[in-house]
Amino acid sequence: MKQVFALWAARNREYYRDKASLFWSFIFTPLLVVILALSFSGDDTEVFTIGLLGDGTYPGAERNYIAAINYSDRERALKQIQYQQIAILFDPANQTYWLNEQSAKSQLLEELLASELNSWQQQTTSGRQVRYIDWVLPGMLAMNIMFSGLFGVGYVIVRYRKNGVLKRLQAAPVKAWQFLLAQGMSRLSIMLVVTTILFLACWWLVDLLVVGSPWLLLLIALLGNLSIISLALLFASRSASEEFTNGLLNAVSFPMLLLSEVWFSLDRAPQWLQWLAEISPLTHMVRAARTVMLEGGDISQIMPSVLVLTAMSLVFLTAAGWLFRWHQE
Amino acid sequence: MQPIIEVRNLIKQFGSFRAVDNISFDIPEGVCFGLLGPNGAGKTTTIEIIEGIKKPTSGDILYQGQTRAEQFKLDIGIQFQSTALMDFVTTREVLELFGGFYENPAPIDELAELCQLGDFLDSFATKLSGGQKQRLLLAIALINNPKLLFLDEPTTGLDPQSRRNFWQLIEDIKQQGKTILLTTHYMDEAEQLCDQLIIIDSGKIIAEGSPQQLLKQHFGHSYVCLDSSDIGNTLDDFTETATTVNGQIELQTQSVDQTIKQLMEKQINLSSLRVRNPTLDDLFLKLTGHHLRN
């Protein structure tokens, strides 16, 4: 392990002494978060939005300050009232309505419609409002992990191979697995620290919604990082061309970014595209993080993602170790 | 005495190109052994196969009479022809990194003194000049106190003063009794440093022995050199073989005294006169028809 530690320490020094890498890690992402938070903080409360389960009429239907969204899925509609995306949910078939006890809008609308709600049965739910920034932030942190892992590991190893650093290491009593382990551990430890700091900074900056356990988020960050780093090691296992690897990493990272619901939901996307998204580690990282952060999901709820990320890490690492070459002949 | 390295019938093929063509030689322990040849002759491929960096197409390499095992890597030090080092790491940290790979690394301060790195220990390794970087790479190669040191074109790209400083370093290391395998395309470097050498061209060995033995074996003459403008039209009066090199006439002579006497008799201006002995480059020219540096 002496060799692994020596390589780990050297790679860490390379990282934290490089001002450019510190900028991209610590400045760029929080800046993006603040910009997004400001961009999507516009108050559109001129109109009350209510949810309607099934068909039928509902109190206040004729009032022009109330807009309605129809839901056929009861669970989905209940989540929307929990997340304060709608003020009140009406179920005309059962003459029942739900309001969110933590939502001022919910209670205000109930007061406005009080005279018309006499024959309706009240149900209550609770939950903090989920803003776009709350929804998008787990994706942004995952995106940061992905770019840092792919380029910070993959690109660097290819550069090492091209400029002869790997050849120099090959001549020393260092085994390939020791080198790969040191590179992976270095990036993993750096990104866990960076992600934790960013998470705490964003929490403080935009009062992030975190319903579930922070320890589960740490587990997701750990496994997500590991799967991305393993993928990077696989991509960097042979090539000595920075241009080729740069293209390859871009060709993989951008589809992952689009398909993994970092910025928008794939609910309305074709089924084949949704299936395709399942092969991206980013999809599972983002999904598990949102389940914990927004829904307060426990370990059993994120277990499918945890298992997929673990399996991906094992497969990518095995392939990377098998394909790895110190230099091109 | 058992050679430290035995190379047997070594062949390395890259597609249809044969870089190393069935060569065999022994490296005795404690000598500075040179692989001399022009660029592309197969020197680096040969040395990298011996180091274990490249695999041969066929042939055997024996270390102390045995197939190379794990211990081989611990016993050798390597300075490659071109190696980059990690960014943002100081000279001291580079030495600590490579020292971390061995059980008993050499003390960094001793290495820094030997390789004259004391003033640059806290500078980033990537900011060192060419000569400083080569000395750092040599220090890395020495970090495990190796029995066998591989130096692949160690002075290529250095200015004359840095080259001479580096030669002195290698002389100091030779004094420690280490075996050195050196590749170079500089004949003066080979003559200065190597106790024994092989000359390689197109992947084949074309001569082997000590520099002195080889020159004695192939040459029995010296060269009397003059600017061609000084010798004028009288060249036909000389019986010696004459060649023109870079504007100079070189008269190949068995007797320097006799030739100079002849020049004086013909009242030729001797202000540009220079006498030189044959070099390894002359030997290479004689054997292959082209110069080492071409």
Coordinates of C-alpha atoms in Angstrom, one line a residue:
Chain A
M1 CA 0.0 0.0 0.0
K2 CA 3.1 2.2 0.3
Q3 CA 3.1 2.7 -3.5
V4 CA -0.7 3.5 -3.6
F5 CA -0.3 6.1 -0.8
A6 CA 2.7 7.8 -2.5
L7 CA 0.7 8.0 -5.8
W8 CA -2.4 9.1 -4.1
A9 CA -0.6 12.0 -2.3
A10 CA 1.1 13.1 -5.5
R11 CA -2.1 13.2 -7.5
N12 CA -3.8 15.1 -4.7
R13 CA -1.0 17.7 -4.8
E14 CA -1.4 18.0 -8.5
Y15 CA -5.1 18.7 -8.0
Y16 CA -5.1 21.3 -5.2
R17 CA -2.2 23.2 -6.5
D18 CA -3.9 23.7 -9.9
K19 CA -5.9 26.9 -9.6
A20 CA -7.9 26.0 -12.7
S21 CA -9.2 22.8 -11.2
L22 CA -10.1 24.6 -8.0
F23 CA -12.1 27.1 -10.0
W24 CA -14.1 24.5 -11.8
S25 CA -14.7 22.6 -8.6
F26 CA -15.5 25.2 -6.1
I27 CA -16.5 28.4 -8.0
F28 CA -18.3 27.3 -11.2
T29 CA -20.9 25.0 -9.7
P30 CA -22.1 27.3 -6.8
L31 CA -22.2 30.2 -9.3
L32 CA -24.4 28.1 -11.6
V33 CA -26.6 27.3 -8.6
V34 CA -27.0 30.9 -7.6
I35 CA -27.8 32.0 -11.1
L36 CA -30.4 29.2 -11.4
A37 CA -31.9 30.0 -8.1
L38 CA -32.2 33.7 -9.0
S39 CA -33.6 32.8 -12.5
F40 CA -36.3 30.6 -11.2
S41 CA -37.3 32.5 -8.1
G42 CA -39.9 34.6 -10.0
D43 CA -43.2 34.8 -8.1
D44 CA -46.1 33.5 -10.3
T45 CA -48.6 33.5 -7.5
E46 CA -51.1 35.8 -9.2
V47 CA -53.0 32.6 -10.0
F48 CA -53.8 29.8 -7.6
T49 CA -53.1 26.4 -9.2
I50 CA -55.3 23.6 -8.1
G51 CA -55.2 19.9 -8.9
L52 CA -58.2 18.0 -10.1
L53 CA -58.4 14.2 -9.8
G54 CA -60.6 12.8 -12.6
D55 CA -63.4 14.8 -14.0
G56 CA -66.1 16.9 -12.4
T57 CA -66.7 20.4 -11.1
Y58 CA -65.0 21.9 -8.1
P59 CA -65.3 25.0 -5.9
G60 CA -64.1 28.2 -7.5
A61 CA -64.1 26.7 -11.0
E62 CA -65.5 29.9 -12.4
R63 CA -63.0 32.2 -10.7
N64 CA -60.4 33.7 -13.1
Y65 CA -57.6 33.6 -10.5
I66 CA -57.7 29.8 -10.2
A67 CA -56.1 27.5 -12.8
A68 CA -56.6 23.7 -12.7
I69 CA -54.4 20.8 -13.7
N70 CA -56.0 17.4 -14.3
Y71 CA -54.4 14.3 -12.8
S72 CA -55.3 10.7 -13.4
D73 CA -52.6 9.3 -11.1
R74 CA -53.7 9.8 -7.5
E75 CA -50.1 9.2 -6.0
R76 CA -48.6 11.8 -8.4
A77 CA -51.3 14.3 -7.5
L78 CA -50.7 13.8 -3.8
K79 CA -47.0 14.4 -4.3
Q80 CA -47.7 17.6 -6.1
I81 CA -49.7 19.0 -3.1
Q82 CA -47.0 17.7 -0.8
Y83 CA -44.4 19.6 -2.8
Q84 CA -46.7 22.7 -2.8
Q85 CA -46.8 22.6 -6.6
I86 CA -50.6 23.0 -6.3
A87 CA -52.6 24.8 -3.6
I88 CA -55.5 22.4 -3.2
L89 CA -56.2 19.0 -4.7
F90 CA -59.9 18.3 -5.4
D91 CA -61.4 14.8 -5.8
P92 CA -64.9 15.5 -7.1
A93 CA -65.9 11.8 -7.3
N94 CA -65.4 11.5 -3.5
Q95 CA -66.3 15.1 -2.6
T96 CA -62.8 15.4 -0.9
Y97 CA -60.1 18.0 -1.0
W98 CA -56.5 18.0 0.3
L99 CA -54.6 20.9 1.5
N100 CA -51.0 21.3 2.6
E101 CA -50.8 22.4 6.3
Q102 CA -47.4 24.0 5.6
S103 CA -48.6 26.0 2.6
A104 CA -49.9 29.6 3.2
K105 CA -51.4 29.5 -0.3
S106 CA -53.2 26.4 0.5
Q107 CA -54.8 27.8 3.6
L108 CA -55.5 31.2 1.9
L109 CA -57.4 29.5 -0.9
E110 CA -59.3 27.4 1.5
E111 CA -60.5 30.5 3.3
L112 CA -61.5 32.2 0.0
L113 CA -63.5 29.1 -1.0
A114 CA -64.8 28.4 2.5
S115 CA -68.5 29.0 1.7
E116 CA -68.3 26.5 -1.2
L117 CA -66.4 23.8 0.7
N118 CA -69.2 23.0 3.2
S119 CA -70.2 19.8 1.5
W120 CA -66.6 18.7 0.9
Q121 CA -64.5 16.6 3.2
Q122 CA -61.1 18.0 4.2
Q123 CA -57.9 15.9 4.1
T124 CA -54.6 17.3 5.1
T125 CA -51.1 16.6 4.1
S126 CA -47.8 18.4 4.7
G127 CA -44.5 19.1 3.0
R128 CA -42.2 21.9 2.1
Q129 CA -42.4 23.5 -1.2
V130 CA -40.2 21.9 -3.8
R131 CA -38.7 24.6 -6.0
Y132 CA -37.0 24.0 -9.3
I133 CA -33.7 24.7 -7.6
D134 CA -34.4 21.9 -5.1
W135 CA -35.2 19.5 -7.9
V136 CA -32.3 20.5 -10.1
L137 CA -29.5 20.7 -7.5
P138 CA -29.0 17.0 -7.0
G139 CA -28.6 16.7 -10.7
M140 CA -26.1 19.6 -10.8
L141 CA -24.0 18.0 -8.0
A142 CA -24.1 14.7 -9.9
M143 CA -23.1 16.5 -13.1
N144 CA -20.1 18.0 -11.3
I145 CA -19.2 14.5 -10.1
M146 CA -19.5 13.2 -13.6
F147 CA -17.4 15.8 -15.4
S148 CA -14.8 15.8 -12.6
G149 CA -14.5 12.0 -12.6
L150 CA -14.5 11.5 -16.4
F151 CA -12.0 14.3 -17.2
G152 CA -10.1 14.4 -14.0
V153 CA -9.3 10.7 -14.2
G154 CA -9.7 9.7 -17.8
Y155 CA -8.1 12.7 -19.5
V156 CA -5.2 12.8 -16.9
I157 CA -4.3 9.2 -17.4
V158 CA -4.2 9.6 -21.1
R159 CA -2.0 12.7 -20.7
Y160 CA 0.3 10.6 -18.4
R161 CA 0.5 7.9 -21.0
K162 CA 1.2 10.4 -23.8
N163 CA 4.0 12.3 -22.0
G164 CA 5.7 9.3 -20.6
V165 CA 4.7 9.6 -16.9
L166 CA 3.1 6.1 -17.1
K167 CA 6.2 4.7 -18.7
R168 CA 8.3 6.1 -15.9
L169 CA 6.0 4.5 -13.3
Q170 CA 6.0 1.2 -15.2
A171 CA 9.8 1.1 -14.7
A172 CA 9.3 1.5 -11.0
P173 CA 8.0 -1.4 -8.8
V174 CA 4.4 -0.2 -9.2
K175 CA 1.7 -2.6 -10.4
A176 CA -1.1 -1.4 -12.7
W177 CA -3.7 -2.1 -10.0
Q178 CA -1.8 0.0 -7.5
F179 CA -1.7 2.9 -10.0
L180 CA -5.4 2.6 -10.9
L181 CA -6.4 2.3 -7.3
A182 CA -4.4 5.4 -6.3
Q183 CA -5.9 7.5 -9.2
G184 CA -9.4 6.3 -8.3
M185 CA -9.0 6.9 -4.6
S186 CA -7.5 10.3 -5.2
R187 CA -10.4 11.5 -7.3
L188 CA -12.9 9.8 -5.0
S189 CA -11.6 11.5 -1.9
I190 CA -11.3 14.9 -3.6
M191 CA -14.8 14.7 -5.0
L192 CA -16.4 13.5 -1.8
V193 CA -14.9 16.6 -0.1
V194 CA -15.8 18.9 -2.9
T195 CA -19.3 17.6 -3.2
T196 CA -19.9 17.8 0.6
I197 CA -18.6 21.4 0.6
L198 CA -20.7 22.3 -2.4
F199 CA -23.8 20.7 -0.9
L200 CA -23.4 22.6 2.4
A201 CA -22.7 25.8 0.5
C202 CA -25.8 25.4 -1.6
W203 CA -27.8 24.4 1.4
W204 CA -26.8 27.7 3.0
L205 CA -27.1 29.8 -0.1
V206 CA -30.6 28.7 -1.3
D207 CA -32.1 27.0 1.8
L208 CA -32.0 23.6 0.0
L209 CA -34.8 21.1 0.7
V210 CA -33.3 18.0 2.3
V211 CA -36.0 15.7 3.6
G212 CA -34.0 12.4 3.9
S213 CA -30.8 11.3 5.6
P214 CA -27.6 13.1 4.7
W215 CA -25.8 9.8 5.3
L216 CA -27.7 8.2 2.5
L217 CA -26.7 11.1 0.3
L218 CA -23.1 10.5 1.2
L219 CA -23.6 6.8 0.2
I220 CA -25.0 7.8 -3.1
A221 CA -22.2 10.3 -3.7
L222 CA -19.7 7.6 -2.9
L223 CA -21.2 5.0 -5.2
G224 CA -21.9 7.5 -7.9
N225 CA -18.4 8.8 -7.9
L226 CA -17.0 5.2 -7.9
S227 CA -19.1 4.2 -10.9
I228 CA -18.1 7.4 -12.9
I229 CA -14.4 7.0 -11.9
S230 CA -14.5 3.3 -13.0
L231 CA -16.0 4.4 -16.3
A232 CA -13.2 6.9 -16.7
L233 CA -10.5 4.3 -16.0
L234 CA -12.1 2.1 -18.6
F235 CA -12.1 4.9 -21.3
A236 CA -8.4 5.7 -20.4
S237 CA -7.2 2.1 -20.3
R238 CA -5.3 2.2 -23.6
S239 CA -5.4 5.4 -25.6
A240 CA -2.5 7.9 -25.7
S241 CA -4.4 10.4 -27.8
E242 CA -5.8 13.3 -25.8
E243 CA -7.9 14.4 -28.8
F244 CA -9.4 11.0 -29.1
T245 CA -10.1 10.7 -25.4
N246 CA -11.5 14.2 -25.2
G247 CA -13.9 13.3 -28.0
L248 CA -14.9 10.0 -26.4
L249 CA -15.5 11.6 -23.0
N250 CA -17.6 14.4 -24.6
A251 CA -19.5 11.8 -26.7
V252 CA -20.4 10.0 -23.5
S253 CA -20.9 12.8 -21.0
F254 CA -23.3 14.9 -23.0
P255 CA -25.8 12.1 -23.8
M256 CA -25.6 11.2 -20.1
L257 CA -26.3 14.7 -19.1
L258 CA -29.3 14.9 -21.4
L259 CA -30.7 11.5 -20.6
S260 CA -30.2 11.5 -16.8
E261 CA -33.0 14.0 -15.9
V262 CA -30.4 16.5 -14.6
W263 CA -32.2 19.4 -16.2
F264 CA -35.6 18.1 -17.2
S265 CA -37.8 15.1 -16.6
L266 CA -38.0 12.3 -19.2
D267 CA -41.6 11.4 -18.3
R268 CA -42.9 12.4 -21.7
A269 CA -39.9 11.0 -23.6
P270 CA -40.3 7.9 -25.8
Q271 CA -40.0 4.6 -23.9
W272 CA -36.8 3.5 -25.7
L273 CA -35.1 6.8 -24.6
Q274 CA -36.1 6.1 -21.0
W275 CA -34.7 2.6 -21.2
L276 CA -31.5 4.0 -22.7
A277 CA -31.2 6.4 -19.8
E278 CA -31.1 3.4 -17.5
I279 CA -27.6 2.4 -18.7
S280 CA -26.2 5.8 -17.5
P281 CA -24.8 5.8 -13.9
L282 CA -25.8 9.5 -13.8
T283 CA -29.4 8.5 -14.0
H284 CA -29.2 6.3 -11.0
M285 CA -27.2 8.8 -9.0
V286 CA -29.7 11.6 -9.7
R287 CA -32.7 9.4 -9.1
A288 CA -31.5 8.1 -5.8
A289 CA -30.4 11.6 -4.6
R290 CA -33.8 13.1 -5.4
T291 CA -35.6 10.3 -3.7
V292 CA -33.6 11.0 -0.5
M293 CA -33.6 14.8 -0.7
L294 CA -37.1 15.5 -1.9
E295 CA -39.1 12.5 -0.8
G296 CA -37.2 11.5 2.3
G297 CA -36.6 8.0 0.8
D298 CA -34.9 5.4 2.9
I299 CA -32.3 2.8 2.0
S300 CA -35.0 0.3 0.7
Q301 CA -36.3 3.0 -1.7
I302 CA -32.9 3.7 -3.2
M303 CA -31.7 0.1 -3.1
P304 CA -32.3 -0.5 -6.9
S305 CA -30.0 2.5 -7.7
V306 CA -27.5 1.5 -5.1
L307 CA -27.3 -2.0 -6.6
V308 CA -27.0 -0.8 -10.2
L309 CA -24.2 1.7 -9.3
T310 CA -22.3 -1.0 -7.4
A311 CA -22.7 -3.4 -10.3
M312 CA -21.6 -0.8 -12.8
S313 CA -18.5 0.0 -10.7
L314 CA -17.5 -3.6 -10.5
V315 CA -17.9 -4.2 -14.3
F316 CA -16.2 -1.0 -15.4
L317 CA -13.3 -1.6 -12.9
T318 CA -12.8 -5.2 -14.0
A319 CA -12.7 -4.2 -17.6
A320 CA -10.4 -1.3 -17.0
G321 CA -7.9 -3.5 -15.1
W322 CA -8.0 -6.1 -17.9
L323 CA -7.6 -3.6 -20.7
F324 CA -5.1 -1.3 -19.1
R325 CA -1.7 -0.7 -20.8
W326 CA 1.1 1.5 -19.4
H327 CA 2.1 2.7 -22.9
Q328 CA 1.4 2.2 -26.5
E329 CA 3.9 0.2 -28.5
Chain B
M1 CA 32.8 -13.9 -14.5
Q2 CA 29.1 -14.1 -15.0
P3 CA 27.8 -11.2 -17.1
I4 CA 25.1 -9.1 -15.4
I5 CA 23.0 -9.1 -18.6
E6 CA 23.0 -11.7 -21.4
V7 CA 21.1 -10.9 -24.6
R8 CA 20.4 -13.8 -26.8
N9 CA 19.1 -13.7 -30.4
L10 CA 16.9 -10.7 -29.7
I11 CA 14.3 -9.8 -32.4
K12 CA 11.7 -7.1 -32.3
Q13 CA 9.3 -6.7 -35.2
F14 CA 6.8 -3.8 -35.6
G15 CA 4.5 -5.0 -38.4
S16 CA 6.8 -5.5 -41.4
F17 CA 9.6 -3.4 -39.9
R18 CA 12.3 -5.3 -38.0
A19 CA 13.7 -2.8 -35.4
V20 CA 16.0 -5.3 -33.7
D21 CA 17.4 -8.0 -35.9
N22 CA 18.7 -11.1 -34.1
I23 CA 21.3 -9.5 -31.9
S24 CA 23.3 -11.1 -29.0
F25 CA 25.7 -9.6 -26.6
D26 CA 26.8 -9.8 -22.9
I27 CA 27.2 -6.9 -20.5
P28 CA 29.9 -7.6 -17.9
E29 CA 29.3 -6.4 -14.3
G30 CA 30.8 -3.0 -13.3
V31 CA 31.4 -1.6 -16.7
C32 CA 29.8 1.3 -18.6
F33 CA 28.5 -0.5 -21.7
G34 CA 27.4 1.6 -24.7
L35 CA 24.9 1.1 -27.5
L36 CA 26.1 3.5 -30.2
G37 CA 24.2 4.1 -33.4
P38 CA 22.3 6.7 -35.4
N39 CA 18.7 7.7 -34.7
G40 CA 16.4 4.9 -35.6
A41 CA 19.1 2.2 -35.4
G42 CA 17.2 0.2 -32.8
K43 CA 19.1 1.3 -29.6
T44 CA 16.1 2.5 -27.6
T45 CA 14.0 -0.5 -28.6
T46 CA 16.9 -2.8 -27.5
I47 CA 17.4 -1.0 -24.2
E48 CA 13.6 -0.9 -23.5
I49 CA 13.4 -4.7 -24.1
I50 CA 16.2 -5.3 -21.6
E51 CA 14.5 -3.0 -19.1
G52 CA 11.3 -4.9 -19.5
I53 CA 9.3 -2.0 -20.8
K54 CA 8.8 -3.6 -24.2
K55 CA 8.3 -7.3 -25.0
P56 CA 10.6 -8.9 -27.6
T57 CA 9.2 -10.7 -30.6
S58 CA 11.7 -13.5 -29.8
G59 CA 14.9 -13.9 -28.0
D60 CA 16.0 -14.1 -24.4
I61 CA 17.3 -11.7 -21.8
L62 CA 19.1 -13.1 -18.7
Y63 CA 19.9 -11.1 -15.6
Q64 CA 22.7 -12.6 -13.5
G65 CA 22.2 -15.8 -15.5
Q66 CA 18.5 -16.1 -14.8
T67 CA 15.3 -15.1 -16.5
R68 CA 14.4 -11.6 -15.1
A69 CA 12.1 -11.9 -12.1
E70 CA 10.4 -9.4 -9.7
Q71 CA 13.8 -8.6 -8.1
F72 CA 15.1 -7.3 -11.4
K73 CA 12.8 -4.2 -11.2
L74 CA 14.2 -3.5 -7.7
D75 CA 17.8 -3.8 -8.8
I76 CA 17.7 -1.4 -11.8
G77 CA 17.4 2.3 -12.3
I78 CA 16.2 3.8 -15.6
Q79 CA 16.5 7.2 -17.2
F80 CA 14.4 7.3 -20.3
Q81 CA 15.1 9.4 -23.3
S82 CA 12.1 11.6 -22.7
T83 CA 9.9 11.6 -19.6
A84 CA 7.5 14.2 -18.3
L85 CA 6.9 14.5 -14.6
M86 CA 3.6 15.2 -12.8
D87 CA 2.6 18.9 -12.8
F88 CA 2.7 21.0 -9.6
V89 CA 5.0 18.7 -7.8
T90 CA 8.4 19.9 -6.5
T91 CA 11.7 18.2 -7.1
R92 CA 11.8 17.0 -3.5
E93 CA 8.3 15.6 -3.8
V94 CA 9.1 13.8 -7.0
L95 CA 12.1 12.1 -5.3
E96 CA 9.9 11.3 -2.3
L97 CA 7.2 9.8 -4.6
F98 CA 9.7 7.5 -6.3
G99 CA 11.5 6.8 -3.1
G100 CA 8.1 5.7 -1.7
F101 CA 8.1 2.8 -4.2
Y102 CA 11.2 1.1 -2.6
E103 CA 11.9 -0.3 0.8
N104 CA 15.2 1.5 1.4
P105 CA 15.4 4.5 -0.8
A106 CA 18.6 6.6 -0.9
P107 CA 18.5 9.7 1.3
I108 CA 17.2 12.6 -0.8
D109 CA 19.8 15.1 0.4
E110 CA 22.6 12.7 -0.7
L111 CA 21.1 12.3 -4.1
A112 CA 20.5 16.0 -4.4
E113 CA 24.2 16.6 -3.7
L114 CA 25.4 13.9 -6.1
C115 CA 23.1 15.2 -8.9
Q116 CA 23.6 18.9 -8.0
L117 CA 19.9 19.5 -7.3
G118 CA 20.2 21.2 -4.0
D119 CA 19.2 24.6 -5.3
F120 CA 16.0 23.3 -7.0
L121 CA 14.6 20.9 -4.4
D122 CA 11.7 23.2 -3.7
S123 CA 11.0 24.2 -7.3
F124 CA 8.3 22.6 -9.4
A125 CA 9.9 19.8 -11.4
T126 CA 8.2 21.0 -14.6
K127 CA 9.9 24.4 -14.3
L128 CA 13.5 23.0 -14.4
S129 CA 15.8 23.7 -17.3
G130 CA 16.9 20.8 -19.6
G131 CA 20.1 20.1 -17.8
Q132 CA 18.4 20.3 -14.4
K133 CA 15.6 18.0 -15.5
Q134 CA 18.1 15.4 -16.8
R135 CA 19.9 15.5 -13.5
L136 CA 16.5 15.0 -11.7
L137 CA 15.7 12.1 -13.9
L138 CA 19.1 10.6 -13.1
A139 CA 18.5 11.1 -9.4
I140 CA 15.1 9.2 -9.8
A141 CA 17.0 6.4 -11.6
L142 CA 19.4 6.3 -8.6
I143 CA 16.8 6.5 -5.8
N144 CA 16.9 2.7 -5.1
N145 CA 20.7 2.5 -5.3
P146 CA 20.5 0.3 -8.4
K147 CA 23.1 -2.3 -9.4
L148 CA 22.3 -1.7 -13.0
L149 CA 21.6 1.7 -14.4
F150 CA 20.0 2.3 -17.8
L151 CA 20.7 5.7 -19.5
D152 CA 18.9 6.2 -22.8
E153 CA 20.4 9.2 -24.7
P154 CA 20.8 11.1 -21.4
T155 CA 22.4 14.2 -22.9
T156 CA 20.3 14.6 -26.0
G157 CA 19.2 18.2 -26.3
L158 CA 21.6 19.6 -23.7
D159 CA 24.0 22.4 -24.3
P160 CA 27.8 21.5 -24.4
Q161 CA 28.4 22.7 -20.8
S162 CA 25.5 20.7 -19.4
R163 CA 26.6 17.7 -21.4
R164 CA 30.1 17.8 -19.8
N165 CA 28.6 18.3 -16.4
F166 CA 26.4 15.3 -17.0
W167 CA 29.4 13.2 -18.1
Q168 CA 31.2 14.1 -14.9
L169 CA 28.2 12.8 -13.0
I170 CA 28.2 9.6 -14.8
E171 CA 32.0 9.2 -14.2
D172 CA 31.2 9.7 -10.4
I173 CA 28.5 7.0 -10.6
K174 CA 31.0 4.7 -12.4
Q175 CA 33.4 5.1 -9.5
Q176 CA 30.7 3.5 -7.3
G177 CA 31.1 0.3 -9.2
K178 CA 27.6 0.3 -10.8
T179 CA 27.0 -1.3 -14.2
I180 CA 25.7 1.3 -16.7
L181 CA 24.0 0.6 -20.0
L182 CA 24.1 3.8 -22.0
T183 CA 22.7 4.5 -25.5
T184 CA 23.9 7.4 -27.4
H185 CA 24.4 8.7 -30.9
Y186 CA 27.2 11.0 -29.8
M187 CA 30.6 9.4 -30.6
D188 CA 32.4 11.7 -28.2
E189 CA 30.1 10.6 -25.4
A190 CA 30.7 6.9 -26.1
E191 CA 34.4 7.4 -26.3
Q192 CA 34.4 9.4 -23.1
L193 CA 32.2 7.2 -21.0
C194 CA 32.0 3.7 -22.4
D195 CA 34.4 0.9 -21.4
Q196 CA 32.8 -1.4 -23.9
L197 CA 30.3 -0.8 -26.7
I198 CA 28.4 -2.2 -29.6
I199 CA 27.7 -0.2 -32.7
I200 CA 24.2 -0.8 -34.1
D201 CA 22.8 0.1 -37.5
S202 CA 19.4 -1.0 -38.9
G203 CA 18.9 -3.2 -35.9
K204 CA 22.1 -5.2 -36.3
I205 CA 25.4 -5.1 -34.5
I206 CA 28.1 -4.0 -36.8
A207 CA 31.0 -3.8 -34.4
E208 CA 31.7 -4.5 -30.7
G209 CA 34.6 -4.0 -28.3
S210 CA 36.1 -1.2 -26.3
P211 CA 36.4 2.2 -28.2
Q212 CA 40.2 1.9 -28.2
Q213 CA 40.2 -1.7 -29.4
L214 CA 37.8 -0.9 -32.2
L215 CA 39.7 2.1 -33.5
K216 CA 43.0 0.2 -33.3
Q217 CA 41.5 -2.7 -35.1
H218 CA 40.0 -0.7 -37.9
F219 CA 42.5 2.2 -38.3
G220 CA 46.2 2.4 -38.6
H221 CA 46.3 6.1 -39.6
S222 CA 45.7 9.6 -38.5
Y223 CA 44.2 12.6 -40.3
V224 CA 46.0 15.8 -41.1
C225 CA 43.4 18.5 -41.7
L226 CA 43.7 21.9 -43.5
D227 CA 41.3 24.5 -44.8
S228 CA 40.8 23.6 -48.5
S229 CA 41.7 27.3 -49.4
D230 CA 45.1 26.9 -47.9
I231 CA 46.0 23.7 -49.8
G232 CA 45.0 25.2 -53.2
N233 CA 45.8 23.3 -56.3
T234 CA 48.6 21.3 -54.8
L235 CA 46.3 18.4 -53.6
D236 CA 47.2 16.2 -56.6
D237 CA 50.9 16.2 -55.4
F238 CA 49.9 14.2 -52.3
T239 CA 49.8 10.4 -52.4
E240 CA 47.6 10.2 -49.3
T241 CA 43.9 9.6 -49.6
A242 CA 42.2 13.0 -49.3
T243 CA 38.6 13.8 -48.4
T244 CA 36.7 17.1 -48.1
V245 CA 34.6 17.5 -44.9
N246 CA 32.9 20.9 -44.2
G247 CA 35.4 22.9 -46.3
Q248 CA 38.4 21.1 -44.9
I249 CA 40.7 18.7 -46.6
E250 CA 41.5 15.6 -44.5
L251 CA 44.7 13.8 -45.6
Q252 CA 44.7 10.2 -44.3
T253 CA 48.3 9.4 -43.4
Q254 CA 50.4 6.6 -41.8
S255 CA 53.0 9.2 -40.8
V256 CA 52.0 12.6 -39.6
D257 CA 55.6 13.8 -39.5
Q258 CA 56.1 12.9 -43.1
T259 CA 52.9 14.5 -44.3
I260 CA 53.7 17.8 -42.4
K261 CA 57.2 17.8 -43.8
Q262 CA 55.7 17.4 -47.3
L263 CA 53.3 20.3 -46.7
M264 CA 56.1 22.5 -45.5
E265 CA 58.2 21.7 -48.5
K266 CA 55.4 22.9 -50.7
Q267 CA 55.2 26.1 -48.6
I268 CA 51.6 25.6 -47.8
N269 CA 50.1 27.9 -45.1
L270 CA 49.8 25.7 -42.0
S271 CA 47.8 28.2 -39.9
S272 CA 44.7 26.0 -40.1
L273 CA 46.5 22.8 -39.6
R274 CA 45.0 20.3 -37.3
V275 CA 45.9 16.6 -36.6
R276 CA 43.3 14.2 -35.4
N277 CA 42.9 10.5 -34.7
P278 CA 40.1 8.5 -36.1
T279 CA 36.9 8.5 -34.1
L280 CA 33.9 6.2 -33.8
D281 CA 32.2 8.3 -36.3
D282 CA 35.0 7.5 -38.8
L283 CA 34.5 3.9 -37.9
F284 CA 30.8 4.1 -38.5
L285 CA 31.4 5.8 -41.8
K286 CA 33.9 3.1 -42.8
L287 CA 31.5 0.3 -41.8
T288 CA 28.2 1.7 -43.2
G289 CA 29.0 4.4 -45.6
H290 CA 27.1 7.1 -43.7
H291 CA 27.7 9.2 -40.6
L292 CA 26.3 8.5 -37.1
R293 CA 24.4 11.8 -37.0
N294 CA 22.7 11.4 -40.4

